[in-house]
Every structure is written in C-alpha cells, then in structure tokens.
Amino acid sequence: MRPENRKVPIEVADYILQCHDGDAKAAIEAMQDEIEHLQHQLSLAVVAMGRGYTRGWVPNGDRNADSSNVKATFSQPAR
C-alpha cells in the first residue's frame, strides 16, 4: 500500500501513516501483521540453520538481553 505520487516523508512513522491514508489503527494493524510474519520467518530460520553455523547463538525474545554472556570461540590453527 504505497502512496502514489506523494512526497515521501523523512520520518518513518509519518511514512507509515501516509501509506495508510492517516489511519493510525490500520497502520498499527499492518505493522502487527508484519511483526508476526517476521517472527514466523525467524522461527523457520532457527530450525533450518545448525547450531554450528551460528556458533551456538539463538534468538532471544528479550530486547534488552545482555550480550556479555555471549563468547566468541575461535579455533586455533593447527601447528
């Protein structure tokens, strides 16, 4: 639902509202649908990729998750 022949606002929120003709409820519903779609896509990606590929990383639902407990492990070259 992109607006035709309209000036694109600089602010993302303004652009989203413009795409929904100023209807905030429709904009929120569309964004909720997008969030659900992306969560589903992320779930599929988690199942599809192996733990070795991500070095043990898995998505966390907590937006404020502390990343200090994530340790990068690199194998040393054989001598």
CSV table of N, CA, C and O in Angstrom, one decimal:
chain,number,residue,atom,x,y,z
A,1,MET,N,0.8,-1.2,0.0
A,1,MET,CA,0.0,0.0,0.0
A,1,MET,C,0.9,1.3,0.0
A,1,MET,O,0.9,2.0,0.9
A,2,ARG,N,1.6,1.5,-1.0
A,2,ARG,CA,2.5,2.7,-1.1
A,2,ARG,C,1.7,3.8,-1.7
A,2,ARG,O,1.0,3.6,-2.7
A,3,PRO,N,1.8,5.0,-1.2
A,3,PRO,CA,1.0,6.1,-1.8
A,3,PRO,C,1.6,6.4,-3.2
A,3,PRO,O,2.8,6.4,-3.4
A,4,GLU,N,0.7,6.7,-4.1
A,4,GLU,CA,1.1,7.1,-5.4
A,4,GLU,C,1.3,8.6,-5.5
A,4,GLU,O,0.5,9.4,-5.1
A,5,ASN,N,2.4,9.0,-6.1
A,5,ASN,CA,2.7,10.4,-6.4
A,5,ASN,C,2.6,11.3,-5.2
A,5,ASN,O,2.1,12.4,-5.3
A,6,ARG,N,3.2,10.9,-4.1
A,6,ARG,CA,3.2,11.7,-2.9
A,6,ARG,C,4.6,11.9,-2.5
A,6,ARG,O,5.5,11.1,-2.7
A,7,LYS,N,4.9,13.0,-1.8
A,7,LYS,CA,6.2,13.2,-1.3
A,7,LYS,C,6.4,12.3,-0.1
A,7,LYS,O,5.6,12.1,0.8
A,8,VAL,N,7.6,11.6,-0.2
A,8,VAL,CA,7.9,10.6,0.9
A,8,VAL,C,8.4,11.4,2.1
A,8,VAL,O,9.4,12.1,2.0
A,9,PRO,N,7.8,11.2,3.3
A,9,PRO,CA,8.3,11.9,4.5
A,9,PRO,C,9.6,11.4,4.9
A,9,PRO,O,10.0,10.2,4.6
A,10,ILE,N,10.4,12.2,5.6
A,10,ILE,CA,11.7,11.7,6.1
A,10,ILE,C,11.5,10.8,7.3
A,10,ILE,O,12.2,9.8,7.5
A,11,GLU,N,10.5,11.0,8.1
A,11,GLU,CA,10.3,10.2,9.3
A,11,GLU,C,9.5,8.9,8.9
A,11,GLU,O,8.6,9.0,8.2
A,12,VAL,N,10.0,7.8,9.5
A,12,VAL,CA,9.4,6.5,9.2
A,12,VAL,C,8.0,6.5,9.6
A,12,VAL,O,7.1,6.0,8.9
A,13,ALA,N,7.7,7.0,10.8
A,13,ALA,CA,6.3,6.9,11.3
A,13,ALA,C,5.4,7.7,10.4
A,13,ALA,O,4.3,7.3,10.1
A,14,ASP,N,5.8,8.9,9.9
A,14,ASP,CA,5.0,9.7,9.0
A,14,ASP,C,4.7,8.9,7.7
A,14,ASP,O,3.6,8.9,7.2
A,15,TYR,N,5.8,8.2,7.2
A,15,TYR,CA,5.6,7.5,6.0
A,15,TYR,C,4.6,6.3,6.2
A,15,TYR,O,3.8,6.1,5.3
A,16,ILE,N,4.7,5.6,7.3
A,16,ILE,CA,3.8,4.5,7.6
A,16,ILE,C,2.4,5.0,7.6
A,16,ILE,O,1.5,4.4,7.0
A,17,LEU,N,2.2,6.1,8.3
A,17,LEU,CA,0.8,6.7,8.4
A,17,LEU,C,0.3,7.2,7.0
A,17,LEU,O,-0.8,7.0,6.7
A,18,GLN,N,1.2,7.7,6.2
A,18,GLN,CA,0.9,8.2,4.9
A,18,GLN,C,0.4,7.0,4.0
A,18,GLN,O,-0.5,7.1,3.2
A,19,CYS,N,1.1,5.9,4.2
A,19,CYS,CA,0.8,4.7,3.4
A,19,CYS,C,-0.6,4.2,3.7
A,19,CYS,O,-1.2,3.5,2.9
A,20,HIS,N,-1.1,4.5,4.9
A,20,HIS,CA,-2.4,4.1,5.3
A,20,HIS,C,-3.4,5.3,5.4
A,20,HIS,O,-4.4,5.2,6.2
A,21,ASP,N,-3.1,6.3,4.6
A,21,ASP,CA,-4.0,7.4,4.5
A,21,ASP,C,-4.3,8.1,5.8
A,21,ASP,O,-5.4,8.5,6.1
A,22,GLY,N,-3.3,8.1,6.7
A,22,GLY,CA,-3.5,8.7,8.0
A,22,GLY,C,-4.3,7.9,9.1
A,22,GLY,O,-4.5,8.4,10.2
A,23,ASP,N,-4.7,6.7,8.7
A,23,ASP,CA,-5.4,5.8,9.6
A,23,ASP,C,-4.4,5.1,10.5
A,23,ASP,O,-3.8,4.1,10.2
A,24,ALA,N,-4.3,5.6,11.8
A,24,ALA,CA,-3.3,5.0,12.7
A,24,ALA,C,-3.7,3.6,13.1
A,24,ALA,O,-2.8,2.8,13.2
A,25,LYS,N,-4.9,3.3,13.2
A,25,LYS,CA,-5.3,1.9,13.6
A,25,LYS,C,-4.9,0.9,12.5
A,25,LYS,O,-4.4,-0.1,12.7
A,26,ALA,N,-5.1,1.3,11.2
A,26,ALA,CA,-4.8,0.5,10.1
A,26,ALA,C,-3.3,0.3,10.0
A,26,ALA,O,-2.7,-0.8,9.7
A,27,ALA,N,-2.5,1.4,10.3
A,27,ALA,CA,-1.1,1.3,10.3
A,27,ALA,C,-0.6,0.4,11.4
A,27,ALA,O,0.3,-0.5,11.1
A,28,ILE,N,-1.1,0.4,12.6
A,28,ILE,CA,-0.7,-0.4,13.7
A,28,ILE,C,-1.0,-1.9,13.3
A,28,ILE,O,-0.2,-2.8,13.6
A,29,GLU,N,-2.2,-2.1,12.8
A,29,GLU,CA,-2.6,-3.5,12.4
A,29,GLU,C,-1.7,-4.1,11.4
A,29,GLU,O,-1.3,-5.2,11.4
A,30,ALA,N,-1.3,-3.2,10.4
A,30,ALA,CA,-0.4,-3.7,9.3
A,30,ALA,C,1.0,-4.0,9.9
A,30,ALA,O,1.6,-5.0,9.6
A,31,MET,N,1.4,-3.2,10.8
A,31,MET,CA,2.7,-3.4,11.5
A,31,MET,C,2.7,-4.6,12.3
A,31,MET,O,3.7,-5.4,12.4
A,32,GLN,N,1.6,-4.9,13.0
A,32,GLN,CA,1.5,-6.1,13.8
A,32,GLN,C,1.5,-7.3,12.9
A,32,GLN,O,2.2,-8.3,13.3
A,33,ASP,N,0.9,-7.3,11.8
A,33,ASP,CA,0.9,-8.4,10.8
A,33,ASP,C,2.4,-8.6,10.3
A,33,ASP,O,2.8,-9.8,10.2
A,34,GLU,N,3.1,-7.5,10.1
A,34,GLU,CA,4.5,-7.7,9.7
A,34,GLU,C,5.3,-8.3,10.8
A,34,GLU,O,6.2,-9.1,10.5
A,35,ILE,N,5.1,-7.9,12.0
A,35,ILE,CA,5.9,-8.4,13.1
A,35,ILE,C,5.6,-9.9,13.2
A,35,ILE,O,6.6,-10.7,13.4
A,36,GLU,N,4.4,-10.3,13.2
A,36,GLU,CA,4.0,-11.7,13.2
A,36,GLU,C,4.7,-12.5,12.1
A,36,GLU,O,5.2,-13.6,12.3
A,37,HIS,N,4.7,-11.9,10.9
A,37,HIS,CA,5.3,-12.6,9.8
A,37,HIS,C,6.8,-12.8,10.0
A,37,HIS,O,7.4,-13.8,9.7
A,38,LEU,N,7.5,-11.7,10.5
A,38,LEU,CA,8.9,-11.8,10.7
A,38,LEU,C,9.3,-12.7,11.8
A,38,LEU,O,10.3,-13.4,11.7
A,39,GLN,N,8.4,-12.8,12.8
A,39,GLN,CA,8.6,-13.8,13.9
A,39,GLN,C,8.6,-15.2,13.4
A,39,GLN,O,9.4,-16.1,13.7
A,40,HIS,N,7.6,-15.4,12.5
A,40,HIS,CA,7.5,-16.7,11.9
A,40,HIS,C,8.7,-17.1,11.0
A,40,HIS,O,9.2,-18.2,11.1
A,41,GLN,N,9.1,-16.1,10.2
A,41,GLN,CA,10.3,-16.3,9.4
A,41,GLN,C,11.5,-16.6,10.2
A,41,GLN,O,12.4,-17.5,9.9
A,42,LEU,N,11.7,-15.9,11.3
A,42,LEU,CA,12.8,-16.1,12.2
A,42,LEU,C,12.7,-17.5,12.8
A,42,LEU,O,13.8,-18.2,12.9
A,43,SER,N,11.5,-18.0,13.2
A,43,SER,CA,11.4,-19.3,13.7
A,43,SER,C,11.8,-20.4,12.7
A,43,SER,O,12.5,-21.3,13.1
A,44,LEU,N,11.4,-20.2,11.5
A,44,LEU,CA,11.8,-21.1,10.4
A,44,LEU,C,13.3,-21.1,10.2
A,44,LEU,O,14.0,-22.1,10.1
A,45,ALA,N,13.9,-19.9,10.3
A,45,ALA,CA,15.4,-19.8,10.1
A,45,ALA,C,16.1,-20.5,11.2
A,45,ALA,O,17.1,-21.2,11.0
A,46,VAL,N,15.6,-20.4,12.5
A,46,VAL,CA,16.3,-21.0,13.6
A,46,VAL,C,16.2,-22.5,13.4
A,46,VAL,O,17.2,-23.2,13.7
A,47,VAL,N,15.1,-23.1,13.0
A,47,VAL,CA,15.0,-24.5,12.8
A,47,VAL,C,15.9,-25.0,11.6
A,47,VAL,O,16.5,-26.0,11.7
A,48,ALA,N,16.0,-24.2,10.6
A,48,ALA,CA,16.8,-24.6,9.4
A,48,ALA,C,18.3,-24.5,9.5
A,48,ALA,O,19.0,-25.3,8.9
A,49,MET,N,18.8,-23.6,10.4
A,49,MET,CA,20.3,-23.5,10.5
A,49,MET,C,20.8,-24.2,11.7
A,49,MET,O,20.2,-24.3,12.7
A,50,GLY,N,21.9,-24.8,11.5
A,50,GLY,CA,22.5,-25.6,12.5
A,50,GLY,C,23.2,-24.8,13.6
A,50,GLY,O,23.5,-23.6,13.4
A,51,ARG,N,23.4,-25.3,14.8
A,51,ARG,CA,24.0,-24.6,15.9
A,51,ARG,C,25.4,-24.2,15.5
A,51,ARG,O,25.9,-23.2,16.0
A,52,GLY,N,26.1,-25.0,14.7
A,52,GLY,CA,27.5,-24.7,14.4
A,52,GLY,C,27.6,-23.5,13.5
A,52,GLY,O,28.5,-22.7,13.5
A,53,TYR,N,26.6,-23.3,12.7
A,53,TYR,CA,26.5,-22.2,11.7
A,53,TYR,C,26.5,-20.9,12.5
A,53,TYR,O,27.1,-19.9,12.1
A,54,THR,N,25.8,-20.9,13.6
A,54,THR,CA,25.6,-19.7,14.4
A,54,THR,C,26.5,-19.7,15.6
A,54,THR,O,26.4,-18.8,16.5
A,55,ARG,N,27.4,-20.7,15.8
A,55,ARG,CA,28.3,-20.8,16.9
A,55,ARG,C,27.5,-20.8,18.2
A,55,ARG,O,27.9,-20.2,19.2
A,56,GLY,N,26.3,-21.5,18.2
A,56,GLY,CA,25.5,-21.6,19.4
A,56,GLY,C,24.5,-20.5,19.7
A,56,GLY,O,23.8,-20.6,20.6
A,57,TRP,N,24.6,-19.4,18.9
A,57,TRP,CA,23.7,-18.3,19.1
A,57,TRP,C,22.3,-18.7,18.7
A,57,TRP,O,22.0,-19.4,17.7
A,58,VAL,N,21.3,-18.3,19.6
A,58,VAL,CA,19.9,-18.5,19.2
A,58,VAL,C,19.2,-17.2,19.6
A,58,VAL,O,19.6,-16.4,20.4
A,59,PRO,N,18.2,-16.8,18.8
A,59,PRO,CA,17.5,-15.6,19.1
A,59,PRO,C,16.9,-15.6,20.5
A,59,PRO,O,16.5,-16.6,21.0
A,60,ASN,N,16.8,-14.4,21.0
A,60,ASN,CA,16.2,-14.2,22.3
A,60,ASN,C,15.1,-13.2,22.2
A,60,ASN,O,15.2,-12.2,21.6
A,61,GLY,N,14.0,-13.5,22.9
A,61,GLY,CA,12.8,-12.6,22.8
A,61,GLY,C,13.0,-11.4,23.6
A,61,GLY,O,12.2,-10.4,23.5
A,62,ASP,N,14.0,-11.3,24.5
A,62,ASP,CA,14.2,-10.2,25.4
A,62,ASP,C,15.0,-9.1,24.6
A,62,ASP,O,16.1,-9.3,24.2
A,63,ARG,N,14.4,-8.0,24.4
A,63,ARG,CA,15.0,-6.9,23.6
A,63,ARG,C,16.2,-6.3,24.4
A,63,ARG,O,17.1,-5.8,23.8
A,64,ASN,N,16.2,-6.4,25.7
A,64,ASN,CA,17.3,-5.9,26.5
A,64,ASN,C,18.2,-6.9,27.0
A,64,ASN,O,18.9,-6.8,28.0
A,65,ALA,N,18.4,-8.0,26.2
A,65,ALA,CA,19.2,-9.1,26.6
A,65,ALA,C,20.7,-8.6,26.7
A,65,ALA,O,21.2,-7.9,25.9
A,66,ASP,N,21.3,-9.1,27.8
A,66,ASP,CA,22.7,-8.7,28.0
A,66,ASP,C,23.6,-9.6,27.1
A,66,ASP,O,23.5,-10.8,27.2
A,67,SER,N,24.4,-9.0,26.2
A,67,SER,CA,25.2,-9.8,25.3
A,67,SER,C,26.5,-10.1,25.9
A,67,SER,O,27.4,-10.8,25.2
A,68,SER,N,26.8,-9.8,27.2
A,68,SER,CA,28.1,-10.1,27.8
A,68,SER,C,28.3,-11.6,28.0
A,68,SER,O,29.4,-12.0,28.2
A,69,ASN,N,27.2,-12.3,28.0
A,69,ASN,CA,27.4,-13.8,28.2
A,69,ASN,C,27.7,-14.5,26.9
A,69,ASN,O,27.9,-15.7,26.9
A,70,VAL,N,27.7,-13.8,25.8
A,70,VAL,CA,28.0,-14.4,24.5
A,70,VAL,C,29.5,-14.4,24.3
A,70,VAL,O,30.1,-13.4,24.4
A,71,LYS,N,30.1,-15.6,24.1
A,71,LYS,CA,31.5,-15.7,24.0
A,71,LYS,C,31.8,-16.2,22.6
A,71,LYS,O,31.3,-17.2,22.2
A,72,ALA,N,32.7,-15.5,21.9
A,72,ALA,CA,33.1,-16.0,20.6
A,72,ALA,C,34.2,-17.0,20.8
A,72,ALA,O,35.1,-16.8,21.5
A,73,THR,N,34.0,-18.1,20.1
A,73,THR,CA,35.1,-19.2,20.2
A,73,THR,C,35.7,-19.3,18.8
A,73,THR,O,35.0,-19.6,17.9
A,74,PHE,N,37.0,-19.2,18.8
A,74,PHE,CA,37.7,-19.4,17.5
A,74,PHE,C,38.7,-20.5,17.7
A,74,PHE,O,39.4,-20.6,18.6
A,75,SER,N,38.7,-21.4,16.7
A,75,SER,CA,39.6,-22.5,16.8
A,75,SER,C,41.0,-22.0,16.4
A,75,SER,O,41.2,-21.1,15.5
A,76,GLN,N,42.0,-22.5,17.1
A,76,GLN,CA,43.4,-22.1,16.8
A,76,GLN,C,43.9,-22.9,15.6
A,76,GLN,O,43.6,-24.1,15.5
A,77,PRO,N,44.7,-22.3,14.7
A,77,PRO,CA,45.2,-23.1,13.6
A,77,PRO,C,46.2,-24.2,14.2
A,77,PRO,O,46.8,-24.0,15.2
A,78,ALA,N,46.1,-25.4,13.5
A,78,ALA,CA,47.0,-26.5,13.9
A,78,ALA,C,48.4,-26.1,13.6
A,78,ALA,O,48.8,-25.5,12.6
A,79,ARG,N,49.3,-26.5,14.5
A,79,ARG,CA,50.8,-26.2,14.4
A,79,ARG,C,51.5,-27.5,14.1
A,79,ARG,O,51.3,-28.5,14.6
